[in-house]
């Protein structure tokens, strides 16, 4: 505020140069730290979260740059304002290229004397408005001509309130420069009163805030984009969960196949979600009593996450059940599933184990497509079944899948699972497996549950043991486990 605003007000003491220098140092240090955070933000343009983080950092850097410039102005003091040449005796301006350079181009000052009709603008004021410094400054009546039509009433009202009611000016409006550019400026000012309380003049400072407002809009837009993306993700997850619940077998706990008669199977299953993804994966399990008294058992995993992959699982399970009901054997069934995936509009990859249990002979006929083999537990020990040939579903057209058979006994346990059940290197190696890696180590961990399975009375008891062992493990993918106990 100019010292002549009030004769009764003591002149404020300017801050010491050392204090301002300390503030400048702190500002620049903070600016460097914010810039480091900005560089660490994800650079992927498809990442809305990363774009929002970078936009916030850019906004903070813009404001810190302004603060640094303003503190430098405060430290160096106001620029000299020489008298304008004779061509415009009413105006006082500073040369366009002052010793303060671009720092002072951020804030300009002006004063309008109502008693003499004189006006004076600083060089920075001219620069912000894009006007020739040799031209006379505009009067208060002429100033609104620079403002866009929509904002002109606001400026007129602010100036009128200042001159008549001695209200301070504080507002933003848009100006159109002679070169056609439109800038957003922020004006602050106050009336200067004479001894009898009348308004003698008005002074104001002007700041170009176009870049600041642009940065703020970017932050707002990226924030809204992120919110929309999160809403879409939540909606997609809800739809995927509902679709998955509609696709996977609705039963909970143990189930007998067939429901009547001897030699029934005791079946239980469980789905374990990923701990690193909010989207539903393509894992499935299924158990179905077939018209001829046999039982279809299957687990699998289709690549991807979300509604699209869950829809794919629904298609595969529908096809699998239909072909099994029609009497198709496991090897041929996987060949046709592979052909189905290969012909879809959005091809994917998948793995699967398909088993058909014949209760009359207690025989398991099965095939696999790039999937972990079933584990057989008997008399307190366990082993993986020898897998027939079979590549991933969707890898190649016309793939042929081998088929194997396994004779089972009363009390045997079969464990079918997807690959994410036992994450690799989730625990320290068991004794004797220090050199094992990948799927071998995962299988051995599951086989290590054999003594505990021997104490279980139902398939559901075995499922609880698996969940207790692996349910709390950090996993990158969803997983399914299907447990089958051979009845008498």
Short mmCIF file of C-alpha atoms in Angstrom, two decimals:
data_model
loop_
_atom_site.label_atom_id
_atom_site.label_comp_id
_atom_site.label_asym_id
_atom_site.label_seq_id
_atom_site.Cartn_x
_atom_site.Cartn_y
_atom_site.Cartn_z
CA UNK A 1 0.00 0.00 0.00
CA UNK A 2 1.41 3.42 -0.88
CA UNK A 3 2.52 5.45 2.13
CA UNK A 4 0.10 8.32 1.34
CA UNK A 5 -3.06 6.25 1.84
CA UNK A 6 -3.61 7.63 5.31
CA UNK A 7 -1.88 10.48 7.08
CA UNK A 8 -2.56 8.86 10.46
CA UNK A 9 -1.07 5.49 9.64
CA UNK A 10 2.64 5.01 10.50
CA UNK A 11 4.83 3.89 7.66
CA UNK A 12 5.44 0.14 7.70
CA UNK A 13 9.01 -0.98 8.10
CA UNK A 14 10.19 -3.08 5.14
CA UNK A 15 11.43 -6.58 5.97
CA UNK A 16 15.17 -6.99 6.25
CA UNK A 17 17.04 -8.24 3.21
CA UNK A 18 18.34 -11.20 5.22
CA UNK A 19 14.80 -12.30 6.13
CA UNK A 20 13.66 -12.14 2.52
CA UNK A 21 16.79 -13.99 1.33
CA UNK A 22 16.02 -16.77 3.84
CA UNK A 23 12.47 -17.03 2.52
CA UNK A 24 13.77 -17.18 -1.05
CA UNK A 25 16.16 -20.01 -0.11
CA UNK A 26 13.36 -21.98 1.57
CA UNK A 27 11.09 -21.47 -1.43
CA UNK A 28 13.74 -22.69 -3.88
CA UNK A 29 14.54 -25.72 -1.72
CA UNK A 30 10.86 -26.63 -1.56
CA UNK A 31 10.58 -26.11 -5.31
CA UNK A 32 13.38 -28.61 -5.87
CA UNK A 33 11.69 -31.18 -3.66
CA UNK A 34 8.36 -30.77 -5.44
CA UNK A 35 10.10 -31.09 -8.80
CA UNK A 36 11.68 -34.36 -7.62
CA UNK A 37 8.23 -35.69 -6.72
CA UNK A 38 6.94 -34.62 -10.15
CA UNK A 39 9.71 -36.52 -11.93
CA UNK A 40 8.85 -39.67 -9.97
CA UNK A 41 5.17 -39.54 -11.00
CA UNK A 42 4.21 -42.23 -13.57
CA UNK A 43 4.81 -41.00 -17.12
CA UNK A 44 2.25 -43.27 -18.80
CA UNK A 45 -0.34 -40.99 -20.42
CA UNK A 46 -2.96 -43.69 -19.93
CA UNK A 47 -2.49 -43.56 -16.16
CA UNK A 48 -5.05 -41.07 -14.82
CA UNK A 49 -3.56 -41.25 -11.33
CA UNK A 50 -0.12 -40.32 -12.70
CA UNK A 51 -1.53 -37.47 -14.79
CA UNK A 52 -3.31 -36.08 -11.74
CA UNK A 53 -0.13 -36.28 -9.63
CA UNK A 54 1.92 -34.50 -12.30
CA UNK A 55 -0.73 -31.82 -12.72
CA UNK A 56 -0.75 -31.10 -8.98
CA UNK A 57 3.04 -30.92 -8.92
CA UNK A 58 3.07 -28.58 -11.94
CA UNK A 59 0.55 -26.32 -10.21
CA UNK A 60 2.63 -26.27 -7.03
CA UNK A 61 5.78 -25.49 -9.06
CA UNK A 62 4.02 -22.66 -10.87
CA UNK A 63 2.95 -21.09 -7.58
CA UNK A 64 6.39 -21.56 -6.04
CA UNK A 65 7.95 -19.89 -9.09
CA UNK A 66 5.60 -16.95 -8.61
CA UNK A 67 6.41 -16.80 -4.90
CA UNK A 68 10.14 -16.80 -5.70
CA UNK A 69 9.66 -13.93 -8.17
CA UNK A 70 7.54 -11.90 -5.77
CA UNK A 71 10.03 -12.33 -2.95
CA UNK A 72 12.80 -11.18 -5.30
CA UNK A 73 10.76 -8.05 -6.05
CA UNK A 74 10.28 -7.48 -2.34
CA UNK A 75 14.02 -7.83 -1.72
CA UNK A 76 15.09 -5.58 -4.59
CA UNK A 77 12.47 -2.90 -3.98
CA UNK A 78 10.27 -1.10 -6.51
CA UNK A 79 11.80 -0.19 -9.87
CA UNK A 80 12.53 3.38 -10.80
CA UNK A 81 9.61 4.99 -12.62
CA UNK A 82 10.99 7.77 -14.85
CA UNK A 83 8.76 10.48 -16.21
CA UNK A 84 7.22 9.60 -19.57
CA UNK A 85 8.60 11.63 -22.55
CA UNK A 86 6.82 14.80 -23.62
CA UNK A 87 4.57 12.91 -26.06
CA UNK A 88 2.59 11.66 -23.05
CA UNK A 89 3.23 13.95 -20.05
CA UNK A 90 0.45 12.39 -17.94
CA UNK A 91 2.01 8.93 -17.82
CA UNK A 92 4.94 7.62 -15.83
CA UNK A 93 6.36 4.30 -17.02
CA UNK A 94 9.33 2.05 -16.58
CA UNK A 95 11.33 0.83 -19.56
CA UNK A 96 10.24 -2.53 -20.93
CA UNK A 97 13.64 -4.09 -20.28
CA UNK A 98 14.27 -3.24 -16.65
CA UNK A 99 17.18 -4.46 -14.63
CA UNK A 100 14.85 -6.98 -12.94
CA UNK A 101 14.14 -8.78 -16.19
CA UNK A 102 11.35 -11.36 -16.31
CA UNK A 103 10.84 -11.37 -12.55
CA UNK A 104 9.08 -7.99 -12.63
CA UNK A 105 7.03 -8.90 -15.69
CA UNK A 106 4.74 -10.86 -13.36
CA UNK A 107 3.33 -7.89 -11.42
CA UNK A 108 2.59 -4.38 -12.65
CA UNK A 109 1.34 -1.28 -10.83
CA UNK A 110 -0.74 1.73 -11.80
CA UNK A 111 -2.30 4.85 -10.27
CA UNK A 112 -5.10 7.10 -11.50
CA UNK A 113 -5.30 10.66 -10.07
CA UNK A 114 -8.91 11.80 -10.05
CA UNK A 115 -8.03 15.43 -9.28
CA UNK A 116 -5.64 15.97 -12.20
CA UNK A 117 -6.87 13.20 -14.54
CA UNK A 118 -3.28 11.95 -14.69
CA UNK A 119 -2.43 8.27 -14.83
CA UNK A 120 0.82 6.38 -14.41
CA UNK A 121 1.55 2.78 -15.32
CA UNK A 122 4.69 0.78 -14.58
CA UNK A 123 6.44 -0.91 -17.48
CA UNK A 124 5.22 -4.26 -16.20
CA UNK A 125 1.62 -3.03 -16.32
CA UNK A 126 2.14 -2.20 -20.01
CA UNK A 127 3.71 -5.62 -20.63
CA UNK A 128 0.85 -7.54 -19.01
CA UNK A 129 -1.73 -5.67 -21.09
CA UNK A 130 0.44 -6.04 -24.22
CA UNK A 131 0.45 -2.29 -24.93
CA UNK A 132 3.20 -0.08 -26.31
CA UNK A 133 5.10 1.56 -23.46
CA UNK A 134 5.31 4.79 -25.49
CA UNK A 135 1.54 5.11 -25.59
CA UNK A 136 -0.27 7.09 -22.88
CA UNK A 137 -1.94 4.99 -20.18
CA UNK A 138 -5.67 4.51 -20.39
CA UNK A 139 -8.03 6.38 -18.07
CA UNK A 140 -10.36 4.48 -15.74
CA UNK A 141 -13.17 5.10 -18.23
CA UNK A 142 -11.07 3.64 -21.06
CA UNK A 143 -9.71 0.63 -19.15
CA UNK A 144 -12.84 -1.56 -19.61
CA UNK A 145 -12.34 -1.42 -23.38
CA UNK A 146 -9.54 -3.99 -22.95
CA UNK A 147 -11.78 -6.43 -21.10
CA UNK A 148 -13.87 -9.19 -22.68
CA UNK A 149 -17.55 -8.33 -22.89
CA UNK A 150 -18.58 -10.98 -20.37
CA UNK A 151 -16.17 -9.66 -17.70
CA UNK A 152 -16.59 -5.91 -18.34
CA UNK A 153 -19.53 -5.38 -15.90
CA UNK A 154 -17.49 -6.92 -13.08
CA UNK A 155 -14.53 -4.57 -13.61
CA UNK A 156 -16.84 -1.56 -13.91
CA UNK A 157 -18.58 -2.51 -10.66
CA UNK A 158 -15.27 -2.95 -8.81
CA UNK A 159 -13.91 0.41 -9.94
CA UNK A 160 -17.21 2.18 -9.13
CA UNK A 161 -17.35 0.65 -5.63
CA UNK A 162 -13.75 1.70 -5.05
CA UNK A 163 -14.23 5.31 -6.13
CA UNK A 164 -17.64 5.90 -4.55
CA UNK A 165 -17.72 3.64 -1.49
CA UNK A 166 -13.95 3.35 -0.89
CA UNK A 167 -14.08 -0.44 -1.21
CA UNK A 168 -10.85 -2.27 -2.07
CA UNK A 169 -10.53 -3.92 -5.48
CA UNK A 170 -9.87 -7.63 -5.61
CA UNK A 171 -10.97 -9.61 -8.65
CA UNK A 172 -10.05 -11.41 -11.85
CA UNK A 173 -11.07 -10.69 -15.42
CA UNK A 174 -9.95 -11.50 -18.91
CA UNK A 175 -8.34 -9.03 -21.27
CA UNK A 176 -7.75 -9.15 -25.01
CA UNK A 177 -4.30 -7.95 -25.99
CA UNK A 178 -3.57 -6.10 -29.26
CA UNK A 179 -1.94 -9.26 -30.66
CA UNK A 180 -5.26 -11.11 -30.21
CA UNK A 181 -4.17 -13.13 -27.20
CA UNK A 182 -6.51 -13.47 -24.23
CA UNK A 183 -5.03 -13.37 -20.73
CA UNK A 184 -6.53 -13.74 -17.28
CA UNK A 185 -5.39 -11.04 -14.86
CA UNK A 186 -5.90 -10.47 -11.15
CA UNK A 187 -6.23 -6.86 -9.97
CA UNK A 188 -5.94 -5.63 -6.39
CA UNK A 189 -6.20 -1.98 -5.39
CA UNK A 190 -7.47 0.63 -2.96
CA UNK A 191 -8.68 4.22 -3.04
CA UNK A 192 -6.39 7.01 -1.85
CA UNK A 193 -8.34 9.48 0.29
CA UNK A 194 -7.65 13.17 0.71
CA UNK A 195 -7.88 14.86 4.17
CA UNK A 196 -11.65 15.40 3.92
CA UNK A 197 -12.25 11.72 3.17
CA UNK A 198 -12.94 12.10 -0.55
CA UNK A 199 -11.34 9.77 -3.08
CA UNK A 200 -8.35 11.53 -4.58
CA UNK A 201 -6.92 8.67 -6.61
CA UNK A 202 -6.90 4.92 -7.05
CA UNK A 203 -3.90 2.64 -7.20
CA UNK A 204 -3.79 -0.99 -8.26
CA UNK A 205 -1.43 -3.88 -8.91
CA UNK A 206 -2.02 -6.27 -11.79
CA UNK A 207 -0.86 -9.87 -12.08
CA UNK A 208 -1.09 -12.19 -15.06
CA UNK A 209 -2.53 -15.46 -13.68
CA UNK A 210 -3.27 -17.16 -17.00
CA UNK A 211 -0.77 -19.99 -16.52
CA UNK A 212 -1.80 -20.48 -12.90
CA UNK A 213 -5.46 -20.83 -13.85
CA UNK A 214 -4.53 -23.15 -16.71
CA UNK A 215 -2.64 -25.37 -14.26
CA UNK A 216 -5.58 -25.33 -11.86
CA UNK A 217 -7.94 -26.35 -14.66
CA UNK A 218 -5.59 -29.18 -15.56
CA UNK A 219 -5.62 -30.40 -11.96
CA UNK A 220 -9.41 -30.21 -11.87
CA UNK A 221 -9.81 -32.01 -15.19
CA UNK A 222 -7.37 -34.79 -14.32
CA UNK A 223 -8.98 -35.15 -10.88
CA UNK A 224 -12.40 -35.52 -12.51
CA UNK A 225 -10.95 -37.97 -15.02
CA UNK A 226 -9.47 -40.02 -12.19
CA UNK A 227 -12.80 -40.03 -10.34
CA UNK A 228 -14.58 -41.18 -13.50
CA UNK A 229 -11.98 -43.90 -14.01
CA UNK A 230 -12.36 -45.07 -10.42
CA UNK A 231 -16.15 -45.08 -10.77
CA UNK A 232 -15.89 -47.14 -13.96
CA UNK A 233 -13.48 -49.55 -12.22
CA UNK A 234 -15.86 -49.97 -9.26
CA UNK A 235 -18.79 -50.53 -11.60
CA UNK A 236 -16.82 -53.01 -13.68
CA UNK A 237 -15.76 -54.92 -10.59
CA UNK A 238 -19.34 -55.06 -9.32
CA UNK A 239 -20.55 -56.37 -12.68
CA UNK A 240 -17.70 -58.89 -12.85
CA UNK A 241 -18.45 -60.14 -9.33
CA UNK A 242 -22.16 -60.50 -10.11
CA UNK A 243 -21.36 -62.31 -13.36
CA UNK A 244 -18.85 -64.58 -11.63
CA UNK A 245 -21.35 -65.46 -8.91
CA UNK A 246 -23.86 -66.32 -11.62
CA UNK A 247 -21.35 -68.49 -13.49
CA UNK A 248 -19.57 -70.44 -10.75
CA UNK A 249 -21.48 -73.25 -9.00
CA UNK A 250 -23.79 -71.77 -6.35
CA UNK A 251 -23.15 -74.45 -3.76
CA UNK A 252 -21.19 -73.82 -0.59
CA UNK A 253 -19.63 -76.41 1.66
CA UNK A 254 -19.50 -80.06 0.61
CA UNK A 255 -21.63 -81.59 -2.12
CA UNK A 256 -22.25 -85.24 -3.05
CA UNK A 257 -22.08 -86.49 -6.64
CA UNK A 258 -24.29 -88.30 -7.42
CA UNK A 259 -26.72 -87.14 -4.78
CA UNK A 260 -28.22 -90.61 -4.40
CA UNK A 261 -26.69 -94.04 -4.32
CA UNK A 262 -23.32 -95.58 -3.35
CA UNK A 263 -19.85 -94.57 -4.42
CA UNK A 264 -20.63 -90.85 -4.11
CA UNK A 265 -18.03 -88.15 -4.40
CA UNK A 266 -17.62 -85.58 -1.61
CA UNK A 267 -16.79 -82.29 -3.37
CA UNK A 268 -15.88 -78.84 -2.00
CA UNK A 269 -14.33 -75.74 -3.61
CA UNK A 270 -13.12 -72.26 -2.76
CA UNK A 271 -12.23 -69.08 -4.67
CA UNK A 272 -9.34 -66.89 -3.43
CA UNK A 273 -9.19 -63.33 -4.83
CA UNK A 274 -6.00 -61.54 -5.81
CA UNK A 275 -4.37 -59.29 -3.23
CA UNK A 276 -2.82 -56.99 -5.88
CA UNK A 277 -5.72 -56.33 -8.28
CA UNK A 278 -9.17 -54.90 -7.66
CA UNK A 279 -10.50 -56.65 -10.78
CA UNK A 280 -11.89 -60.16 -10.94
CA UNK A 281 -9.69 -62.64 -12.79
CA UNK A 282 -10.59 -65.50 -15.09
CA UNK A 283 -10.26 -68.44 -12.69
CA UNK A 284 -13.05 -71.00 -12.46
CA UNK A 285 -13.99 -74.32 -10.90
CA UNK A 286 -16.91 -76.58 -11.72
CA UNK A 287 -18.48 -79.88 -10.71
CA UNK A 288 -21.49 -81.30 -12.53
CA UNK A 289 -23.43 -84.54 -12.27
CA UNK A 290 -23.89 -85.94 -15.80
CA UNK A 291 -26.92 -87.84 -17.12
CA UNK A 292 -25.06 -91.16 -17.26
CA UNK A 293 -24.15 -90.96 -13.55
CA UNK A 294 -20.61 -89.82 -14.18
CA UNK A 295 -19.25 -86.52 -12.78
CA UNK A 296 -17.53 -83.66 -14.58
CA UNK A 297 -14.75 -81.93 -12.60
CA UNK A 298 -12.82 -78.96 -13.97
CA UNK A 299 -10.71 -75.97 -13.03
CA UNK A 300 -9.15 -73.38 -15.31
CA UNK A 301 -7.85 -69.88 -15.82
CA UNK A 302 -8.52 -67.49 -18.70
CA UNK A 303 -6.03 -64.63 -19.08
CA UNK A 304 -7.17 -61.12 -18.20
CA UNK A 305 -9.34 -59.36 -15.64
CA UNK A 306 -12.74 -57.71 -15.45
CA UNK A 307 -16.08 -58.11 -17.17
CA UNK A 308 -14.63 -59.18 -20.53
CA UNK A 309 -12.71 -62.14 -19.15
CA UNK A 310 -15.56 -63.12 -16.83
CA UNK A 311 -17.86 -63.18 -19.87
CA UNK A 312 -15.30 -65.42 -21.56
CA UNK A 313 -15.35 -67.78 -18.59
CA UNK A 314 -19.15 -67.94 -18.81
CA UNK A 315 -18.87 -68.88 -22.50
CA UNK A 316 -16.27 -71.59 -21.82
CA UNK A 317 -18.17 -73.11 -18.89
CA UNK A 318 -21.36 -73.18 -20.92
CA UNK A 319 -19.60 -74.93 -23.79
CA UNK A 320 -17.77 -77.29 -21.46
CA UNK A 321 -20.94 -78.36 -19.67
CA UNK A 322 -22.87 -78.78 -22.90
CA UNK A 323 -20.21 -80.98 -24.50
CA UNK A 324 -19.77 -83.03 -21.31
CA UNK A 325 -23.52 -83.67 -21.05
CA UNK A 326 -23.38 -84.85 -24.67
CA UNK A 327 -20.78 -87.48 -23.65
CA UNK A 328 -17.62 -85.82 -25.04
CA UNK A 329 -14.46 -87.25 -23.46
CA UNK A 330 -11.94 -84.87 -21.78
CA UNK A 331 -9.26 -84.87 -24.54
CA UNK A 332 -11.74 -84.13 -27.33
CA UNK A 333 -13.54 -81.62 -25.11
CA UNK A 334 -10.37 -79.53 -24.68
CA UNK A 335 -9.70 -79.69 -28.44
CA UNK A 336 -13.10 -78.16 -29.11
CA UNK A 337 -12.64 -75.56 -26.36
CA UNK A 338 -9.36 -74.58 -28.01
CA UNK A 339 -11.16 -74.20 -31.35
CA UNK A 340 -13.84 -72.08 -29.66
CA UNK A 341 -11.29 -69.70 -28.12
CA UNK A 342 -9.37 -69.49 -31.40
CA UNK A 343 -12.50 -68.35 -33.25
CA UNK A 344 -13.67 -65.67 -30.81
CA UNK A 345 -13.56 -61.97 -31.71
CA UNK A 346 -11.27 -61.25 -28.75
CA UNK A 347 -8.88 -64.22 -28.62
CA UNK A 348 -7.29 -65.05 -25.30
CA UNK A 349 -5.16 -67.72 -23.68
CA UNK A 350 -6.37 -70.17 -21.09
CA UNK A 351 -5.34 -73.21 -19.13
CA UNK A 352 -7.62 -75.96 -17.86
CA UNK A 353 -7.92 -79.43 -16.37
CA UNK A 354 -10.98 -81.43 -17.37
CA UNK A 355 -11.81 -84.68 -15.55
CA UNK A 356 -14.60 -87.23 -15.91
CA UNK A 357 -15.13 -89.57 -12.96
CA UNK A 358 -16.68 -93.01 -13.58
CA UNK A 359 -18.16 -94.20 -10.25
CA UNK A 360 -18.71 -97.83 -11.34
CA UNK A 361 -14.98 -98.46 -11.78
CA UNK A 362 -13.70 -95.53 -9.66
CA UNK A 363 -11.72 -94.36 -12.68
CA UNK A 364 -10.68 -90.79 -13.37
CA UNK A 365 -10.34 -89.92 -17.06
CA UNK A 366 -8.68 -86.53 -17.54
CA UNK A 367 -6.87 -84.12 -19.86
CA UNK A 368 -5.03 -80.85 -19.38
CA UNK A 369 -4.26 -77.74 -21.39
CA UNK A 370 -1.07 -76.18 -20.01
CA UNK A 371 -2.42 -76.50 -16.45
CA UNK A 372 -1.05 -77.92 -13.17
CA UNK A 373 -1.91 -81.60 -12.90
CA UNK A 374 -4.35 -82.86 -10.22
CA UNK A 375 -2.74 -83.95 -6.95
CA UNK A 376 -3.63 -87.35 -5.51
CA UNK A 377 -3.43 -87.89 -1.71
CA UNK A 378 -3.52 -91.43 -0.39
CA UNK A 379 -2.47 -92.99 2.93
CA UNK A 380 -0.85 -89.79 4.24
CA UNK A 381 1.24 -89.06 1.16
CA UNK A 382 0.66 -87.15 -2.06
CA UNK A 383 1.81 -87.03 -5.66
CA UNK A 384 1.02 -85.19 -8.86
CA UNK A 385 -0.62 -87.27 -11.59
CA UNK A 386 1.46 -87.83 -14.72
CA UNK A 387 0.12 -85.31 -17.20
CA UNK A 388 -0.82 -86.19 -20.78
CA UNK A 389 0.21 -83.82 -23.59
CA UNK A 390 -1.67 -80.54 -23.89
CA UNK A 391 -0.83 -76.93 -24.77
CA UNK A 392 -2.55 -73.78 -23.53
CA UNK A 393 -5.96 -73.08 -24.98
CA UNK A 394 -5.75 -70.49 -27.73
CA UNK A 395 -2.04 -70.98 -28.52
CA UNK A 396 -2.44 -72.83 -31.81
CA UNK A 397 -5.25 -73.95 -34.08
CA UNK A 398 -6.00 -77.65 -34.34
CA UNK A 399 -4.20 -78.62 -31.13
CA UNK A 400 -4.62 -82.24 -30.04
CA UNK A 401 -4.91 -83.07 -26.34
CA UNK A 402 -3.91 -86.37 -24.81
CA UNK A 403 -5.99 -88.20 -22.21
CA UNK A 404 -4.95 -90.21 -19.16
CA UNK A 405 -6.71 -92.48 -16.71
CA UNK A 406 -6.15 -93.03 -12.99
CA UNK A 407 -7.67 -95.75 -10.80
CA UNK A 408 -8.84 -94.37 -7.47
CA UNK A 409 -9.65 -95.94 -4.12
CA UNK A 410 -12.09 -95.23 -1.34
CA UNK A 411 -10.74 -92.42 0.81
CA UNK A 412 -8.50 -90.96 -1.89
CA UNK A 413 -8.35 -87.18 -2.14
CA UNK A 414 -8.00 -85.25 -5.42
CA UNK A 415 -6.91 -81.61 -5.36
CA UNK A 416 -7.43 -79.53 -8.51
CA UNK A 417 -6.18 -75.94 -8.43
CA UNK A 418 -5.22 -72.98 -10.59
CA UNK A 419 -1.67 -71.66 -10.78
CA UNK A 420 -2.12 -68.68 -8.45
CA UNK A 421 -2.96 -70.78 -5.38
CA UNK A 422 0.64 -71.07 -4.21
CA UNK A 423 2.65 -67.97 -5.27
CA UNK A 424 6.26 -68.65 -6.16
CA UNK A 425 8.83 -67.93 -3.47
CA UNK A 426 6.04 -67.14 -0.99
CA UNK A 427 7.94 -68.94 1.77
CA UNK A 428 11.38 -70.31 2.49
CA UNK A 429 12.09 -73.65 0.72
CA UNK A 430 11.12 -76.79 2.57
CA UNK A 431 13.94 -79.16 3.58
CA UNK A 432 15.35 -80.91 0.55
CA UNK A 433 13.88 -78.50 -2.02
CA UNK A 434 16.48 -75.73 -1.97
CA UNK A 435 17.14 -76.23 -5.67
CA UNK A 436 13.48 -76.44 -6.71
CA UNK A 437 11.98 -73.47 -8.47
CA UNK A 438 8.64 -72.42 -9.99
CA UNK A 439 5.79 -74.91 -10.20
CA UNK A 440 7.79 -77.75 -8.66
CA UNK A 441 8.23 -75.85 -5.39
CA UNK A 442 4.56 -74.83 -5.42
CA UNK A 443 3.43 -78.43 -5.91
CA UNK A 444 5.68 -79.66 -3.13
CA UNK A 445 4.19 -77.15 -0.72
CA UNK A 446 0.73 -78.48 -1.48
CA UNK A 447 1.88 -82.08 -1.19
CA UNK A 448 3.29 -81.19 2.22
CA UNK A 449 -0.32 -80.94 3.46
CA UNK A 450 -0.80 -84.70 3.03
CA UNK A 451 -0.47 -85.60 6.77
CA UNK A 452 -3.06 -82.98 7.70
CA UNK A 453 -5.44 -84.15 4.97
CA UNK A 454 -5.21 -87.63 6.44
CA UNK A 455 -6.93 -86.32 9.58
CA UNK A 456 -9.78 -84.62 7.67
CA UNK A 457 -13.21 -86.19 7.55
CA UNK A 458 -14.68 -84.25 4.61
CA UNK A 459 -13.57 -82.43 1.50
CA UNK A 460 -14.67 -79.18 3.13
CA UNK A 461 -12.27 -79.84 6.04
CA UNK A 462 -9.45 -80.12 3.49
CA UNK A 463 -10.51 -76.85 1.84
CA UNK A 464 -10.33 -75.11 5.24
CA UNK A 465 -6.78 -76.40 5.69
CA UNK A 466 -5.75 -75.06 2.28
CA UNK A 467 -7.31 -71.67 3.00
CA UNK A 468 -5.65 -71.52 6.42
CA UNK A 469 -2.31 -72.26 4.79
CA UNK A 470 -2.54 -70.03 1.72
CA UNK A 471 -5.56 -67.73 2.13
CA UNK A 472 -3.53 -64.94 3.76
CA UNK A 473 -0.66 -65.15 1.27
CA UNK A 474 -0.01 -62.13 -0.97
CA UNK A 475 -0.96 -63.32 -4.46
CA UNK A 476 -0.71 -61.58 -7.82
CA UNK A 477 -3.62 -63.49 -9.34
CA UNK A 478 -6.90 -65.04 -8.29
CA UNK A 479 -6.95 -68.76 -7.52
CA UNK A 480 -9.40 -71.63 -7.25
CA UNK A 481 -9.11 -74.95 -5.44
CA UNK A 482 -11.43 -77.96 -5.91
CA UNK A 483 -11.20 -80.86 -3.45
CA UNK A 484 -12.73 -84.29 -4.18
CA UNK A 485 -12.97 -87.19 -1.70
CA UNK A 486 -13.72 -90.66 -3.09
CA UNK A 487 -16.60 -92.26 -1.21
CA UNK A 488 -17.44 -95.95 -0.73
#
